Coordinates of C-alpha atoms (C1' of nucleotides) in Angstrom, one line a residue:
Chain A
M1 CA 32.4 -20.2 24.4
S2 CA 30.2 -21.3 21.6
A3 CA 27.2 -23.4 20.7
A4 CA 29.4 -26.4 21.6
F5 CA 29.0 -25.1 25.2
Y6 CA 25.5 -26.7 25.2
Q7 CA 27.0 -30.1 24.4
E8 CA 29.1 -30.1 27.6
Q9 CA 26.0 -30.0 29.8
V10 CA 24.1 -32.7 31.5
K11 CA 20.6 -33.7 30.4
F12 CA 17.7 -34.7 32.6
Y13 CA 14.5 -36.5 32.4
V14 CA 11.6 -34.0 32.7
A15 CA 8.1 -35.0 33.7
V16 CA 4.9 -33.3 34.5
D17 CA 2.7 -34.2 37.4
C18 CA -1.0 -33.2 37.6
I19 CA -2.9 -32.4 40.7
I20 CA -6.4 -33.0 39.5
L21 CA -8.9 -31.5 41.9
G22 CA -12.6 -32.1 42.0
F23 CA -15.5 -31.3 44.3
N24 CA -18.1 -33.7 45.7
N25 CA -20.1 -34.1 48.8
N26 CA -18.9 -30.8 50.2
E27 CA -15.3 -31.9 50.0
L28 CA -12.4 -31.2 47.7
N29 CA -11.0 -34.4 46.2
V30 CA -7.9 -35.2 44.4
L31 CA -7.4 -37.9 41.8
L32 CA -4.8 -40.4 42.8
Y33 CA -3.6 -43.4 41.0
K34 CA -1.8 -46.6 41.8
R35 CA 1.6 -46.5 40.1
N36 CA 2.1 -49.4 37.7
F37 CA 5.8 -49.3 37.2
E38 CA 8.9 -49.3 39.3
P39 CA 10.1 -47.7 41.4
M40 CA 7.4 -47.4 44.0
K41 CA 5.1 -49.6 41.9
G42 CA 1.8 -50.0 43.7
E43 CA 2.1 -46.8 45.7
W44 CA -0.3 -43.9 45.4
S45 CA 0.8 -41.0 43.3
L46 CA -0.4 -38.1 41.2
M47 CA -1.0 -38.5 37.5
G48 CA 2.2 -37.8 35.7
G49 CA 4.1 -38.5 32.6
F50 CA 7.4 -37.8 30.9
V51 CA 7.8 -34.8 28.6
R52 CA 8.4 -35.7 25.0
S53 CA 10.8 -34.0 22.7
E54 CA 8.2 -32.4 20.5
E55 CA 6.0 -30.9 23.2
G56 CA 6.3 -28.0 25.6
L57 CA 5.6 -28.4 29.3
D58 CA 2.0 -27.0 29.1
E59 CA 1.3 -29.3 26.2
A60 CA 2.7 -32.3 28.1
A61 CA 0.4 -31.5 31.0
T62 CA -2.5 -31.1 28.6
R63 CA -1.8 -34.4 27.1
V64 CA -1.6 -36.2 30.4
L65 CA -4.8 -34.6 31.5
T66 CA -6.7 -35.5 28.3
D67 CA -5.4 -39.0 28.3
C68 CA -6.4 -39.9 31.8
T69 CA -9.7 -37.9 32.0
G70 CA -10.9 -38.1 28.4
I71 CA -11.8 -34.4 28.8
D72 CA -10.6 -31.5 26.6
N73 CA -10.2 -28.0 27.7
I74 CA -9.5 -28.5 31.3
F75 CA -8.6 -25.6 33.5
M76 CA -5.0 -26.0 34.4
E77 CA -2.1 -24.0 35.6
Q78 CA 1.5 -24.6 36.4
I79 CA 2.5 -24.3 40.0
G80 CA 6.2 -24.8 39.7
A81 CA 9.2 -27.0 39.0
Y82 CA 10.3 -29.6 41.5
G83 CA 14.0 -30.5 41.2
E84 CA 15.5 -31.9 44.3
V85 CA 18.3 -34.3 43.4
T86 CA 16.8 -37.2 45.2
R87 CA 13.1 -36.5 44.7
D88 CA 12.6 -39.4 42.4
Y89 CA 14.1 -42.6 43.7
G90 CA 14.5 -44.2 40.3
E91 CA 16.5 -41.6 38.4
R92 CA 17.1 -38.0 38.5
V93 CA 13.8 -36.4 37.2
I94 CA 12.8 -32.8 37.2
S95 CA 9.1 -32.3 37.3
A96 CA 6.8 -29.5 36.5
A97 CA 3.6 -29.7 38.6
Y98 CA 0.2 -28.5 37.3
Y99 CA -3.0 -28.3 39.1
A100 CA -6.3 -28.9 37.2
L101 CA -9.8 -28.2 38.2
V102 CA -12.5 -30.5 36.9
N103 CA -16.1 -31.4 37.4
M104 CA -16.1 -34.8 39.1
N105 CA -19.4 -35.8 37.4
D106 CA -17.6 -36.0 34.1
F107 CA -15.8 -39.1 35.2
S108 CA -17.1 -42.5 34.5
Q109 CA -16.3 -45.3 36.9
E110 CA -14.8 -47.3 34.0
L111 CA -12.3 -44.5 33.2
L112 CA -11.2 -44.5 36.7
E113 CA -10.8 -48.3 36.9
Q114 CA -8.9 -48.3 33.6
Y115 CA -6.2 -46.1 35.2
N116 CA -6.3 -47.5 38.7
A117 CA -7.4 -44.1 39.7
K118 CA -9.4 -43.1 42.8
W119 CA -10.9 -39.9 44.0
T120 CA -9.7 -39.1 47.5
K121 CA -10.7 -36.4 49.9
V122 CA -7.9 -34.0 50.2
T123 CA -8.3 -34.2 53.9
E124 CA -7.6 -38.0 53.8
V125 CA -4.8 -38.3 51.3
P126 CA -2.3 -41.0 52.2
T127 CA 1.4 -40.7 51.9
L128 CA 2.2 -40.3 48.2
I129 CA 5.4 -41.1 46.4
F130 CA 8.3 -38.7 46.2
D131 CA 7.4 -35.1 46.8
H132 CA 3.8 -35.5 45.6
N133 CA 2.3 -34.6 49.0
K134 CA 4.2 -31.3 48.8
M135 CA 2.9 -30.7 45.3
L136 CA -0.6 -31.3 46.5
H137 CA -0.1 -29.0 49.4
D138 CA 1.2 -26.3 47.1
A139 CA -1.7 -26.7 44.7
L140 CA -4.2 -26.3 47.4
S141 CA -2.5 -23.1 48.7
R142 CA -2.5 -21.8 45.2
L143 CA -6.1 -22.6 44.7
K144 CA -7.0 -20.9 48.0
R145 CA -5.3 -17.7 46.9
K146 CA -6.4 -17.7 43.4
A147 CA -10.0 -18.7 43.9
A148 CA -10.4 -15.5 46.0
T149 CA -9.6 -13.2 43.1
R150 CA -10.4 -15.1 40.0
P151 CA -13.5 -17.0 39.0
I152 CA -11.8 -20.3 38.7
G153 CA -13.9 -22.2 41.3
F154 CA -16.7 -22.6 38.7
N155 CA -14.5 -25.2 37.0
L156 CA -15.1 -27.5 39.9
L157 CA -18.8 -27.4 39.5
P158 CA -21.2 -28.6 36.8
E159 CA -22.3 -25.9 34.4
K160 CA -25.5 -25.5 36.4
F161 CA -25.0 -25.1 40.1
T162 CA -26.9 -23.8 43.1
L163 CA -25.8 -21.1 45.5
P164 CA -25.6 -23.4 48.5
Q165 CA -23.4 -25.6 46.4
L166 CA -21.1 -22.7 45.5
Q167 CA -20.9 -21.7 49.1
C168 CA -19.9 -25.2 50.2
L169 CA -17.2 -25.2 47.5
Y170 CA -15.7 -22.0 48.8
E171 CA -15.9 -23.3 52.4
A172 CA -14.0 -26.3 51.3
I173 CA -11.4 -24.3 49.5
Y174 CA -10.9 -21.8 52.3
Q175 CA -11.3 -24.5 55.0
T176 CA -13.6 -22.1 56.9
P177 CA -17.3 -21.6 57.2
L178 CA -18.8 -18.6 55.5
D179 CA -21.9 -16.5 56.3
K180 CA -24.7 -17.4 53.9
R181 CA -26.2 -13.9 53.6
N182 CA -22.8 -12.2 53.2
F183 CA -21.7 -14.7 50.6
R184 CA -24.9 -14.2 48.6
K185 CA -24.7 -10.5 48.9
K186 CA -21.2 -10.4 47.4
L187 CA -22.3 -12.6 44.5
N188 CA -25.3 -10.5 43.9
A189 CA -23.2 -7.4 43.8
M190 CA -20.8 -8.8 41.3
D191 CA -23.6 -9.7 38.9
I192 CA -21.7 -12.4 37.0
L193 CA -24.2 -15.2 37.5
E194 CA -27.2 -16.1 35.5
K195 CA -30.2 -17.3 37.5
L196 CA -32.2 -20.1 35.8
D197 CA -35.8 -20.9 36.3
E198 CA -35.0 -24.5 37.1
K199 CA -34.5 -25.8 40.6
D200 CA -32.3 -28.5 42.1
K201 CA -34.4 -30.6 44.5
K202 CA -31.8 -33.2 45.4
N203 CA -30.9 -31.6 48.8
S204 CA -34.2 -30.1 49.9
K205 CA -37.9 -30.2 49.4
R206 CA -38.1 -26.6 48.6
G207 CA -35.3 -26.8 46.0
A208 CA -32.5 -24.3 45.2
F209 CA -32.4 -22.3 42.0
Y210 CA -29.7 -23.2 39.5
Y211 CA -27.3 -20.6 38.4
M212 CA -24.7 -20.4 35.6
F213 CA -21.4 -18.4 35.5
N214 CA -21.7 -15.8 32.7
K215 CA -18.3 -15.5 31.3
E216 CA -19.2 -12.9 28.7
K217 CA -20.6 -10.7 31.4
Y218 CA -17.5 -11.3 33.5
D219 CA -15.1 -10.5 30.7
H220 CA -17.0 -7.4 29.9
L221 CA -16.9 -6.2 33.5
L222 CA -13.2 -6.9 33.7
E223 CA -12.5 -4.4 30.9
Q224 CA -14.3 -1.8 33.0
G225 CA -11.9 -2.3 35.9
F226 CA -14.0 -4.7 37.8
Y227 CA -12.4 -7.2 40.1
F228 CA -13.7 -10.6 41.1
S229 CA -13.5 -11.2 44.9
L230 CA -15.0 -13.9 47.1
Chain B
M1 CA 6.5 -51.6 32.7
S2 CA 9.6 -51.5 34.8
A3 CA 12.5 -49.3 35.7
A4 CA 13.6 -49.7 32.1
F5 CA 10.6 -47.5 31.3
Y6 CA 12.7 -44.5 32.4
Q7 CA 15.4 -45.4 29.8
E8 CA 13.0 -45.0 26.9
Q9 CA 12.4 -41.4 27.7
V10 CA 14.0 -38.3 26.2
K11 CA 16.3 -36.1 28.3
F12 CA 16.6 -32.3 28.2
Y13 CA 19.0 -29.6 29.1
V14 CA 17.7 -27.9 32.2
A15 CA 18.7 -24.3 33.1
V16 CA 17.9 -21.8 35.7
D17 CA 17.5 -18.1 34.9
C18 CA 17.6 -15.4 37.6
I19 CA 15.7 -12.2 37.6
I20 CA 17.9 -10.2 40.0
L21 CA 16.0 -7.1 41.2
G22 CA 17.4 -4.1 42.9
F23 CA 16.2 -0.7 43.9
N24 CA 17.9 2.6 43.3
N25 CA 16.9 6.2 42.6
N26 CA 13.3 5.4 43.2
E27 CA 13.2 2.8 40.5
L28 CA 13.3 -1.0 40.4
N29 CA 16.2 -2.2 38.4
V30 CA 17.0 -5.6 37.0
L31 CA 20.5 -7.0 36.4
L32 CA 21.0 -7.8 32.7
Y33 CA 24.1 -9.2 31.1
K34 CA 25.5 -9.4 27.7
R35 CA 25.6 -13.0 26.6
N36 CA 29.0 -14.3 25.8
F37 CA 28.2 -17.5 23.9
E38 CA 26.1 -18.5 21.0
P39 CA 23.3 -18.4 20.1
M40 CA 22.3 -14.8 20.6
K41 CA 25.9 -13.9 21.7
G42 CA 26.1 -10.2 22.5
E43 CA 22.4 -9.9 23.2
W44 CA 21.0 -8.9 26.6
S45 CA 19.7 -11.6 28.8
L46 CA 19.0 -12.6 32.4
M47 CA 21.7 -14.3 34.4
G48 CA 21.4 -18.0 33.9
G49 CA 23.2 -21.3 34.0
F50 CA 22.7 -25.0 33.3
V51 CA 21.7 -27.3 36.1
R52 CA 24.4 -29.8 37.1
S53 CA 23.8 -33.4 37.8
E54 CA 24.6 -33.1 41.5
E55 CA 22.5 -30.1 42.4
G56 CA 18.8 -29.4 42.7
L57 CA 17.0 -26.5 41.0
D58 CA 17.2 -24.3 44.0
E59 CA 20.8 -25.1 44.5
A60 CA 21.6 -24.3 40.9
A61 CA 19.8 -20.9 41.3
T62 CA 21.7 -20.2 44.5
R63 CA 25.0 -21.1 42.8
V64 CA 24.3 -18.8 39.8
L65 CA 23.3 -16.0 42.2
T66 CA 26.4 -16.4 44.4
D67 CA 28.7 -16.6 41.4
C68 CA 27.6 -13.5 39.7
T69 CA 26.9 -11.3 42.8
G70 CA 29.5 -12.5 45.3
I71 CA 26.7 -12.4 47.9
D72 CA 25.5 -15.3 50.0
N73 CA 22.0 -15.7 51.4
I74 CA 20.1 -13.8 48.8
F75 CA 16.3 -13.8 49.0
M76 CA 15.2 -15.9 46.1
E77 CA 12.1 -17.7 45.0
Q78 CA 11.1 -19.8 42.0
I79 CA 8.5 -18.4 39.8
G80 CA 8.0 -21.4 37.5
A81 CA 9.3 -23.5 34.7
Y82 CA 9.4 -22.3 31.1
G83 CA 9.3 -25.1 28.6
E84 CA 8.1 -24.0 25.2
V85 CA 9.7 -26.2 22.5
T86 CA 11.3 -23.3 20.7
R87 CA 12.0 -21.0 23.6
D88 CA 15.8 -21.5 23.3
Y89 CA 17.0 -21.1 19.7
G90 CA 20.1 -23.2 20.3
E91 CA 18.8 -26.4 21.7
R92 CA 15.8 -27.6 23.5
V93 CA 16.2 -26.2 27.0
I94 CA 13.8 -26.2 29.9
S95 CA 14.4 -23.4 32.4
A96 CA 13.3 -22.7 35.9
A97 CA 13.1 -19.0 36.6
Y98 CA 13.9 -17.5 40.0
Y99 CA 13.6 -14.0 41.1
A100 CA 16.0 -12.6 43.6
L101 CA 15.8 -9.4 45.7
V102 CA 19.1 -7.7 46.5
N103 CA 20.5 -4.5 47.8
M104 CA 22.1 -2.7 44.8
N105 CA 24.7 -1.1 47.0
D106 CA 26.4 -4.4 47.6
F107 CA 27.5 -4.5 44.0
S108 CA 30.9 -3.2 43.0
Q109 CA 31.5 -1.7 39.6
E110 CA 34.2 -4.3 39.0
L111 CA 32.0 -7.2 39.7
L112 CA 29.5 -5.9 37.1
E113 CA 32.2 -5.3 34.5
Q114 CA 33.6 -8.7 35.1
Y115 CA 30.3 -10.2 34.0
N116 CA 29.3 -7.7 31.4
A117 CA 26.4 -6.9 33.6
K118 CA 24.4 -3.8 33.8
W119 CA 21.6 -2.6 36.0
T120 CA 18.6 -1.5 34.0
K121 CA 15.5 0.2 35.1
V122 CA 12.6 -2.2 34.7
T123 CA 10.7 0.4 32.9
E124 CA 13.5 0.6 30.3
V125 CA 14.4 -3.0 29.7
P126 CA 15.3 -3.7 26.0
T127 CA 14.2 -6.8 24.2
L128 CA 15.9 -9.8 25.8
I129 CA 16.7 -13.2 24.4
F130 CA 14.2 -16.0 24.2
D131 CA 11.4 -15.6 26.7
H132 CA 13.3 -13.6 29.2
N133 CA 11.1 -10.6 28.9
K134 CA 8.2 -12.8 29.9
M135 CA 10.1 -14.1 32.9
L136 CA 10.8 -10.6 34.0
H137 CA 7.2 -9.7 33.7
D138 CA 6.1 -12.7 35.7
A139 CA 8.7 -11.9 38.3
L140 CA 7.4 -8.3 38.7
S141 CA 3.8 -9.6 39.0
R142 CA 4.9 -12.0 41.7
L143 CA 6.8 -9.3 43.5
K144 CA 3.8 -7.0 43.4
R145 CA 1.5 -9.6 44.9
K146 CA 3.9 -11.0 47.4
A147 CA 5.3 -7.7 48.7
A148 CA 1.8 -6.8 49.8
T149 CA 1.5 -9.6 52.2
R150 CA 5.1 -10.6 53.1
P151 CA 7.9 -8.5 54.4
I152 CA 10.2 -9.3 51.4
G153 CA 10.6 -5.7 50.2
F154 CA 13.2 -5.1 52.9
N155 CA 15.6 -7.3 50.9
L156 CA 15.8 -4.5 48.3
L157 CA 17.0 -1.9 50.8
P158 CA 20.1 -1.5 52.9
E159 CA 19.8 -2.8 56.5
K160 CA 19.1 0.8 57.6
F161 CA 16.6 2.7 55.6
T162 CA 14.2 5.6 56.0
L163 CA 10.5 5.7 55.7
P164 CA 10.5 7.9 52.6
Q165 CA 12.8 5.4 51.0
L166 CA 10.5 2.5 52.0
Q167 CA 7.5 4.3 50.6
C168 CA 9.3 5.0 47.3
L169 CA 10.1 1.3 47.1
Y170 CA 6.5 0.3 47.4
E171 CA 5.5 3.0 45.0
A172 CA 7.9 1.4 42.5
I173 CA 6.7 -2.1 43.2
Y174 CA 3.0 -1.2 42.9
Q175 CA 3.6 1.3 40.2
T176 CA 1.3 3.7 41.9
P177 CA 1.7 6.7 44.3
L178 CA 0.9 6.1 48.0
D179 CA -0.4 8.4 50.6
K180 CA 2.4 9.3 53.0
R181 CA 0.3 9.4 56.2
N182 CA -1.6 6.3 55.5
F183 CA 1.5 4.4 54.6
R184 CA 3.2 5.4 57.8
K185 CA 0.1 4.7 59.8
K186 CA 0.1 1.1 58.6
L187 CA 3.7 0.6 59.4
N188 CA 3.3 2.1 62.8
A189 CA 0.4 -0.2 63.5
M190 CA 2.3 -3.3 62.5
D191 CA 5.2 -2.4 64.9
I192 CA 7.8 -4.4 63.1
L193 CA 10.3 -1.7 62.5
E194 CA 13.1 -0.5 64.9
K195 CA 13.6 3.3 64.9
L196 CA 17.2 4.3 65.2
D197 CA 18.6 7.6 66.6
E198 CA 20.6 8.2 63.4
K199 CA 19.3 10.2 60.5
D200 CA 19.9 10.1 56.8
K201 CA 20.7 13.6 55.6
K202 CA 21.4 12.8 51.9
N203 CA 17.9 13.8 50.7
S204 CA 17.0 16.6 52.9
K205 CA 18.4 19.2 55.3
R206 CA 16.2 18.0 58.1
G207 CA 17.1 14.4 57.7
A208 CA 15.0 11.3 57.9
F209 CA 15.3 8.8 60.7
Y210 CA 16.7 5.4 59.9
Y211 CA 14.7 2.3 60.6
M212 CA 15.5 -1.4 60.6
F213 CA 13.3 -4.4 60.0
N214 CA 13.0 -6.4 63.2
K215 CA 12.7 -10.0 62.0
E216 CA 12.4 -11.4 65.5
K217 CA 9.5 -9.2 66.3
Y218 CA 7.9 -10.1 63.0
D219 CA 8.3 -13.8 63.5
H220 CA 6.9 -13.5 67.0
L221 CA 3.8 -11.6 65.8
L222 CA 3.3 -14.2 63.1
E223 CA 2.8 -16.9 65.7
Q224 CA 0.1 -14.8 67.2
G225 CA -1.9 -14.8 64.0
F226 CA -0.6 -11.4 62.8
Y227 CA -0.5 -10.7 59.1
F228 CA 1.8 -8.3 57.3
S229 CA 0.1 -6.1 54.9
L230 CA 1.2 -3.0 53.0
Chain C
dC1 C1' 15.0 33.7 55.3
dC2 C1' 13.6 30.4 52.3
dA3 C1' 13.4 26.1 49.8
dA4 C1' 12.8 21.3 50.3
dA5 C1' 11.8 17.2 52.4
dA6 C1' 10.1 15.0 57.0
dG7 C1' 6.7 14.3 60.0
dT8 C1' 1.9 14.2 62.0
dG9 C1' -4.5 13.3 62.9
dT10 C1' -9.0 13.6 61.6
dT11 C1' -13.0 12.9 58.9
dC12 C1' -15.9 10.4 55.7
dG13 C1' -17.6 6.6 53.2
dA14 C1' -17.2 1.9 51.8
dA15 C1' -16.9 -2.7 53.0
dC16 C1' -17.1 -6.4 56.1
dT17 C1' -19.2 -8.8 60.1
dA18 C1' -22.7 -10.5 62.9
dC19 C1' -27.1 -11.9 63.3
dA20 C1' -32.7 -14.3 63.1
dC21 C1' -36.7 -15.2 60.9
dC22 C1' -39.9 -16.7 57.1
dC23 C1' -40.6 -19.8 53.0
dA24 C1' -41.5 -23.8 50.2
dT25 C1' -42.4 -28.5 50.0
dG26 C1' -42.0 -33.7 50.5
dT27 C1' -43.1 -37.0 53.7
Chain D
dA1 C1' -48.1 -30.7 60.7
dC2 C1' -43.4 -30.7 60.7
dA3 C1' -38.7 -31.2 59.5
dT4 C1' -35.4 -29.6 56.3
dG5 C1' -32.7 -26.7 53.8
dG6 C1' -33.5 -22.1 50.9
dG7 C1' -33.8 -17.6 50.9
dT8 C1' -33.7 -12.6 52.6
dG9 C1' -32.1 -7.3 55.3
dT10 C1' -30.2 -4.3 58.8
dA11 C1' -27.2 -2.3 62.2
dG12 C1' -22.6 -1.8 64.0
dT13 C1' -17.9 -1.8 63.3
dT14 C1' -13.7 -1.7 61.0
dC15 C1' -10.8 -0.4 57.5
dG16 C1' -9.1 2.3 53.8
dA17 C1' -9.0 6.9 51.3
dA18 C1' -8.7 11.7 51.2
dC19 C1' -6.7 15.6 52.8
dA20 C1' -3.1 20.4 54.9
dC21 C1' -0.2 22.2 57.9
dT22 C1' 4.1 22.5 60.9
dT23 C1' 9.0 21.3 61.6
dT24 C1' 13.8 21.3 60.6
dT25 C1' 17.9 22.9 58.7
dG26 C1' 21.5 23.7 55.0
dG27 C1' 22.5 27.0 51.9

DNA sequence: CCAAAAGTGTTCGAACTACACCCATGT
DNA sequence: ACATGGGTGTAGTTCGAACACTTTTGG
């Protein structure tokens, strides 16, 4: 065999699909959009796009994310490749799925309308095209596992957030209620948050203190064998 | 846009690469083979193959595994898609990597020679072609994580195995020594092993009892909210 | 009889769980 | 003054970590 061996092989369309997750009103949301081309035009789907010849998979996902969110530097991770023969009803397409964690406040209504996009609670997601429901399910499983041992949840919150907010987030991710005092005790012990003087008074008269995730502190602790865990 | 939209897109070669892991002499081994076509002919690489038009990714991986091991029903799981533009020096190829856990005793020397294959301790793996070292690394990380919460390690052992053997296996997976008594205590508590009357006398005069993994028992416990953990 | 691996329980400390009251403040 | 969510500590339990000796038997 020789390099000519490559030429005998079949080629495939390759796409990326992005599970864009946000957090709002104590619920995880996913960004869906109404497909504007055939097949399945008009159906709900994840954000996706074909991979181009000059870009790698990660770059393609980054491009799709930037295009449809207008945001740079989004947290994003591949969850796997989906390659069932009949997964796309149009043509044979192999797709790499990526989940992304964003701050929903960064989205303008115009941007969403421009793309026919809609935030949907993950508990109320309709039937999506192809295997997109499975992709979403896999993304949520991954998030559940990973958020427990890595400080990735903060990507779903604004830079400044309160502890009740953070707890709600983790309750949404784990789909289970958490004990307030135990939750706070853990965070306190890890010592990776910066407490601000400012308070958020949107949800109570008393107000809750704002905190920020201190990445420098976290990275420093990591080197000393520390492990994040929530 | 319309279905014609698909036609404007670029197509890619898509391959699967298999990280075939075995266990022998208290060490994890990976099956490498000497590549017999250009580019990088003669270099060490993972087992791989191009995806065909009539098969899904999982099916392609299954085919490659069956072809080069002669074994059916191998435990196998995708670890992700690798799609850097320049990862394959021949042509642009996107590859889905799968790791597989096999019992090394099932391999005949002839079969290995037929494929120019060689078992190599994972601690002594040479530089492989392309991004195959990274794939191996990712596979080992995945195994480390997954073996702790799912009974997949048994796939690396013969049907009948001893507790010292099992412990060695986990020590190899975790790359850390384990306490004999604590290890056995956990296994005992889970109650998913079947103790046989037979003993293995290869490694000691006294002999160690053989055990078997009882999948029925495990599945039954699962339904009752039980979780595997080692 | 001895070398070499198999097998067996207990104690201690750390981590997790459960749980109830006071605080601050806007209305 | 009161309703609403924010904030705080302790006791009990469970789980994991450390640890040493006896048993078996082939050579």
